């Protein structure tokens, strides 16, 4: 049986007071579950807050980015070892917002995934096509290219990845992929993971997942949970998604 995960991506949102309430509400509302993992990926300054607020709870936490190098002259960057120092266990890598605004390449994303794996953390590798790419019929080529870069660099540890399919046109737009559209891409990703000997890698869907559409998405055969942006900032919505 594949692991099921629902991971919140807070992006650049929150402050100490807001986070304290949200984390307390999540701890209060989440029942430990053998099948499902609930996690939040928070901005760097709040890693310590998440660590403290979630200690002893069944909710995991992680970061939203990492630098590929172990240390050195990279002003403003944070290494995998530093994240691990906080007890961090998972990191989002290759989110489309970073590919777009910070010009992260497939190679850089693969190197970041490698840094996480070497540190013993789980990289949540995001892949997804833009609207232009979908309309030009190259969705599969794009997501396979993005995934293959990570697989090629981390052949012996593909089984330790989590993959998130996030169509760029569905992120923060209120426009969700239909369950069938998402499943079609997930099946392609599953085939590639199977070819790499790691069929059981969880593949999450992300992009305007809400309490009212989560159940139909998660019912698809190859969708193993979600990477949730906006709706992860409201405890009731996030918990409803996590139990969908
Ligand atoms: P969204 O974001 O749920 O707000 O669309 C998802 C993501 O970018 O991870």
mmCIF file of N, CA and C in Angstrom, residues 60-129:
data_model
loop_
_atom_site.group_PDB
_atom_site.id
_atom_site.type_symbol
_atom_site.label_atom_id
_atom_site.label_comp_id
_atom_site.label_asym_id
_atom_site.label_seq_id
_atom_site.Cartn_x
_atom_site.Cartn_y
_atom_site.Cartn_z
ATOM 1 N N UNK A 60 3.733 16.405 10.854
ATOM 2 C CA UNK A 60 5.130 16.619 10.454
ATOM 3 C C UNK A 60 5.277 18.032 9.881
ATOM 4 N N UNK A 61 6.502 18.463 9.732
ATOM 5 C CA UNK A 61 6.724 19.809 9.187
ATOM 6 C C UNK A 61 7.983 19.802 8.346
ATOM 7 N N UNK A 62 8.070 20.794 7.473
ATOM 8 C CA UNK A 62 9.224 20.860 6.595
ATOM 9 C C UNK A 62 9.436 22.261 6.071
ATOM 10 N N UNK A 63 10.384 22.380 5.138
ATOM 11 C CA UNK A 63 10.752 23.670 4.558
ATOM 12 C C UNK A 63 10.259 23.733 3.112
ATOM 13 N N UNK A 64 10.425 24.884 2.507
ATOM 14 C CA UNK A 64 9.903 25.103 1.149
ATOM 15 C C UNK A 64 10.998 25.202 0.099
ATOM 16 N N UNK A 65 12.246 25.136 0.563
ATOM 17 C CA UNK A 65 13.366 25.275 -0.361
ATOM 18 C C UNK A 65 14.637 24.896 0.397
ATOM 19 N N UNK A 66 15.699 24.646 -0.344
ATOM 20 C CA UNK A 66 17.002 24.345 0.246
ATOM 21 C C UNK A 66 18.051 24.695 -0.806
ATOM 22 N N UNK A 67 19.257 24.985 -0.376
ATOM 23 C CA UNK A 67 20.342 25.159 -1.342
ATOM 24 C C UNK A 67 21.031 23.818 -1.545
ATOM 25 N N UNK A 68 21.570 23.603 -2.741
ATOM 26 C CA UNK A 68 22.176 22.300 -3.039
ATOM 27 C C UNK A 68 23.551 22.135 -2.396
ATOM 28 N N UNK A 69 24.268 23.238 -2.159
ATOM 29 C CA UNK A 69 25.638 23.131 -1.619
ATOM 30 C C UNK A 69 25.612 22.876 -0.114
ATOM 31 N N UNK A 70 26.631 22.205 0.398
ATOM 32 C CA UNK A 70 26.647 21.893 1.829
ATOM 33 C C UNK A 70 26.903 23.107 2.720
ATOM 34 N N UNK A 71 27.656 24.085 2.236
ATOM 35 C CA UNK A 71 27.949 25.291 3.025
ATOM 36 C C UNK A 71 28.688 26.252 2.109
ATOM 37 N N UNK A 72 28.990 27.444 2.595
ATOM 38 C CA UNK A 72 29.848 28.326 1.810
ATOM 39 C C UNK A 72 29.274 29.694 1.539
ATOM 40 N N UNK A 73 29.854 30.351 0.543
ATOM 41 C CA UNK A 73 29.531 31.741 0.256
ATOM 42 C C UNK A 73 28.269 31.837 -0.597
ATOM 43 N N UNK A 74 27.129 31.642 0.020
ATOM 44 C CA UNK A 74 25.835 31.708 -0.664
ATOM 45 C C UNK A 74 24.895 32.546 0.197
ATOM 46 N N UNK A 75 25.132 33.846 0.189
ATOM 47 C CA UNK A 75 24.396 34.757 1.067
ATOM 48 C C UNK A 75 22.890 34.586 0.904
ATOM 49 N N UNK A 76 22.217 34.429 2.021
ATOM 50 C CA UNK A 76 20.763 34.315 1.998
ATOM 51 C C UNK A 76 20.252 32.902 1.817
ATOM 52 N N UNK A 77 21.148 31.953 1.615
ATOM 53 C CA UNK A 77 20.702 30.584 1.353
ATOM 54 C C UNK A 77 20.771 29.717 2.620
ATOM 55 N N UNK A 78 20.121 28.577 2.564
ATOM 56 C CA UNK A 78 20.025 27.661 3.702
ATOM 57 C C UNK A 78 20.339 26.248 3.207
ATOM 58 N N UNK A 79 21.244 25.565 3.908
ATOM 59 C CA UNK A 79 21.661 24.227 3.456
ATOM 60 C C UNK A 79 20.774 23.128 4.041
ATOM 61 N N UNK A 80 20.907 21.946 3.468
ATOM 62 C CA UNK A 80 20.167 20.782 3.985
ATOM 63 C C UNK A 80 20.596 20.475 5.423
ATOM 64 N N UNK A 81 21.899 20.613 5.700
ATOM 65 C CA UNK A 81 22.385 20.324 7.061
ATOM 66 C C UNK A 81 21.761 21.277 8.075
ATOM 67 N N UNK A 82 21.564 22.528 7.679
ATOM 68 C CA UNK A 82 20.940 23.503 8.596
ATOM 69 C C UNK A 82 19.497 23.127 8.889
ATOM 70 N N UNK A 83 18.791 22.690 7.849
ATOM 71 C CA UNK A 83 17.398 22.267 8.043
ATOM 72 C C UNK A 83 17.345 21.049 8.958
ATOM 73 N N UNK A 84 18.252 20.134 8.693
ATOM 74 C CA UNK A 84 18.306 18.913 9.499
ATOM 75 C C UNK A 84 18.606 19.231 10.963
ATOM 76 N N UNK A 85 19.394 20.270 11.172
ATOM 77 C CA UNK A 85 19.756 20.716 12.509
ATOM 78 C C UNK A 85 18.516 21.050 13.353
ATOM 79 N N UNK A 86 17.447 21.507 12.679
ATOM 80 C CA UNK A 86 16.184 21.800 13.366
ATOM 81 C C UNK A 86 15.341 20.537 13.542
ATOM 82 N N UNK A 87 15.755 19.442 12.914
ATOM 83 C CA UNK A 87 14.931 18.239 12.936
ATOM 84 C C UNK A 87 13.994 18.180 11.745
ATOM 85 N N UNK A 88 14.277 18.993 10.740
ATOM 86 C CA UNK A 88 13.433 19.025 9.545
ATOM 87 C C UNK A 88 13.527 17.686 8.811
ATOM 88 N N UNK A 89 12.413 17.182 8.324
ATOM 89 C CA UNK A 89 12.388 15.870 7.658
ATOM 90 C C UNK A 89 11.962 15.937 6.196
ATOM 91 N N UNK A 90 11.410 17.064 5.771
ATOM 92 C CA UNK A 90 10.956 17.133 4.373
ATOM 93 C C UNK A 90 11.118 18.547 3.822
ATOM 94 N N UNK A 91 11.341 18.619 2.524
ATOM 95 C CA UNK A 91 11.571 19.908 1.874
ATOM 96 C C UNK A 91 10.902 19.895 0.493
ATOM 97 N N UNK A 92 10.161 20.940 0.211
ATOM 98 C CA UNK A 92 9.618 21.103 -1.152
ATOM 99 C C UNK A 92 10.766 21.549 -2.058
ATOM 100 N N UNK A 93 10.951 20.884 -3.185
ATOM 101 C CA UNK A 93 11.956 21.353 -4.156
ATOM 102 C C UNK A 93 11.313 21.474 -5.537
ATOM 103 N N UNK A 94 11.749 22.495 -6.264
ATOM 104 C CA UNK A 94 11.283 22.661 -7.636
ATOM 105 C C UNK A 94 9.857 23.145 -7.763
ATOM 106 N N UNK A 95 9.366 23.857 -6.740
ATOM 107 C CA UNK A 95 8.019 24.415 -6.882
ATOM 108 C C UNK A 95 7.999 25.339 -8.101
ATOM 109 N N UNK A 96 6.895 25.370 -8.808
ATOM 110 C CA UNK A 96 6.838 26.154 -10.061
ATOM 111 C C UNK A 96 7.087 27.637 -9.807
ATOM 112 N N UNK A 97 6.723 28.123 -8.603
ATOM 113 C CA UNK A 97 6.979 29.546 -8.326
ATOM 114 C C UNK A 97 8.477 29.818 -8.280
ATOM 115 N N UNK A 98 9.255 28.849 -7.812
ATOM 116 C CA UNK A 98 10.711 29.009 -7.800
ATOM 117 C C UNK A 98 11.284 28.793 -9.205
ATOM 118 N N UNK A 99 10.726 27.851 -9.929
ATOM 119 C CA UNK A 99 11.203 27.656 -11.316
ATOM 120 C C UNK A 99 10.951 28.946 -12.098
ATOM 121 N N UNK A 100 9.786 29.557 -11.855
ATOM 122 C CA UNK A 100 9.406 30.742 -12.614
ATOM 123 C C UNK A 100 10.141 32.002 -12.124
ATOM 124 N N UNK A 101 10.035 32.309 -10.830
ATOM 125 C CA UNK A 101 10.561 33.595 -10.347
ATOM 126 C C UNK A 101 12.053 33.547 -10.046
ATOM 127 N N UNK A 102 12.570 32.383 -9.685
ATOM 128 C CA UNK A 102 13.995 32.283 -9.317
ATOM 129 C C UNK A 102 14.769 31.523 -10.393
ATOM 130 N N UNK A 103 14.092 31.221 -11.491
ATOM 131 C CA UNK A 103 14.737 30.596 -12.660
ATOM 132 C C UNK A 103 15.442 29.291 -12.310
ATOM 133 N N UNK A 104 14.874 28.524 -11.406
ATOM 134 C CA UNK A 104 15.483 27.231 -11.067
ATOM 135 C C UNK A 104 15.347 26.285 -12.254
ATOM 136 N N UNK A 105 16.453 25.643 -12.589
ATOM 137 C CA UNK A 105 16.450 24.709 -13.711
ATOM 138 C C UNK A 105 16.200 23.283 -13.218
ATOM 139 N N UNK A 106 15.939 22.385 -14.154
ATOM 140 C CA UNK A 106 15.761 20.970 -13.805
ATOM 141 C C UNK A 106 17.001 20.440 -13.082
ATOM 142 N N UNK A 107 18.182 20.848 -13.550
ATOM 143 C CA UNK A 107 19.427 20.373 -12.934
ATOM 144 C C UNK A 107 19.559 20.861 -11.494
ATOM 145 N N UNK A 108 19.198 22.119 -11.282
ATOM 146 C CA UNK A 108 19.275 22.655 -9.911
ATOM 147 C C UNK A 108 18.294 21.928 -8.990
ATOM 148 N N UNK A 109 17.111 21.669 -9.512
ATOM 149 C CA UNK A 109 16.109 20.965 -8.711
ATOM 150 C C UNK A 109 16.622 19.562 -8.369
ATOM 151 N N UNK A 110 17.248 18.911 -9.351
ATOM 152 C CA UNK A 110 17.801 17.563 -9.109
ATOM 153 C C UNK A 110 18.895 17.615 -8.046
ATOM 154 N N UNK A 111 19.724 18.675 -8.081
ATOM 155 C CA UNK A 111 20.803 18.811 -7.096
ATOM 156 C C UNK A 111 20.235 19.090 -5.702
ATOM 157 N N UNK A 112 19.166 19.854 -5.641
ATOM 158 C CA UNK A 112 18.526 20.121 -4.351
ATOM 159 C C UNK A 112 17.925 18.831 -3.781
ATOM 160 N N UNK A 113 17.297 18.054 -4.661
ATOM 161 C CA UNK A 113 16.734 16.771 -4.211
ATOM 162 C C UNK A 113 17.850 15.879 -3.673
ATOM 163 N N UNK A 114 18.986 15.889 -4.370
ATOM 164 C CA UNK A 114 20.124 15.082 -3.925
ATOM 165 C C UNK A 114 20.620 15.534 -2.546
ATOM 166 N N UNK A 115 20.701 16.850 -2.347
ATOM 167 C CA UNK A 115 21.155 17.368 -1.043
ATOM 168 C C UNK A 115 20.214 16.907 0.067
ATOM 169 N N UNK A 116 18.916 16.930 -0.203
ATOM 170 C CA UNK A 116 17.940 16.472 0.797
ATOM 171 C C UNK A 116 18.136 14.990 1.093
ATOM 172 N N UNK A 117 18.252 14.190 0.040
ATOM 173 C CA UNK A 117 18.373 12.744 0.215
ATOM 174 C C UNK A 117 19.645 12.403 0.979
ATOM 175 N N UNK A 118 20.724 13.103 0.665
ATOM 176 C CA UNK A 118 21.980 12.836 1.374
ATOM 177 C C UNK A 118 21.876 13.167 2.844
ATOM 178 N N UNK A 119 21.050 14.162 3.162
ATOM 179 C CA UNK A 119 20.870 14.549 4.567
ATOM 180 C C UNK A 119 19.841 13.655 5.268
ATOM 181 N N UNK A 120 19.203 12.771 4.497
ATOM 182 C CA UNK A 120 18.196 11.888 5.092
ATOM 183 C C UNK A 120 16.814 12.531 5.173
ATOM 184 N N UNK A 121 16.613 13.612 4.397
ATOM 185 C CA UNK A 121 15.299 14.264 4.376
ATOM 186 C C UNK A 121 14.558 13.881 3.088
ATOM 187 N N UNK A 122 13.235 14.020 3.125
ATOM 188 C CA UNK A 122 12.423 13.684 1.952
ATOM 189 C C UNK A 122 12.238 14.912 1.075
ATOM 190 N N UNK A 123 12.709 14.877 -0.172
ATOM 191 C CA UNK A 123 12.371 15.971 -1.077
ATOM 192 C C UNK A 123 10.990 15.749 -1.677
ATOM 193 N N UNK A 124 10.182 16.787 -1.652
ATOM 194 C CA UNK A 124 8.882 16.742 -2.323
ATOM 195 C C UNK A 124 9.097 17.449 -3.650
ATOM 196 N N UNK A 125 9.251 16.661 -4.691
ATOM 197 C CA UNK A 125 9.676 17.180 -5.991
ATOM 198 C C UNK A 125 8.454 17.612 -6.798
ATOM 199 N N UNK A 126 8.372 18.904 -7.083
ATOM 200 C CA UNK A 126 7.214 19.418 -7.827
ATOM 201 C C UNK A 126 7.485 19.423 -9.330
ATOM 202 N N UNK A 127 6.500 18.961 -10.069
ATOM 203 C CA UNK A 127 6.555 19.014 -11.531
ATOM 204 C C UNK A 127 5.215 19.549 -12.024
ATOM 205 N N UNK A 128 5.214 20.139 -13.214
ATOM 206 C CA UNK A 128 3.933 20.616 -13.743
ATOM 207 C C UNK A 128 4.137 21.511 -14.941
ATOM 208 N N UNK A 129 3.125 21.527 -15.791
ATOM 209 C CA UNK A 129 3.196 22.288 -17.044
ATOM 210 C C UNK A 129 2.482 23.632 -16.914
#
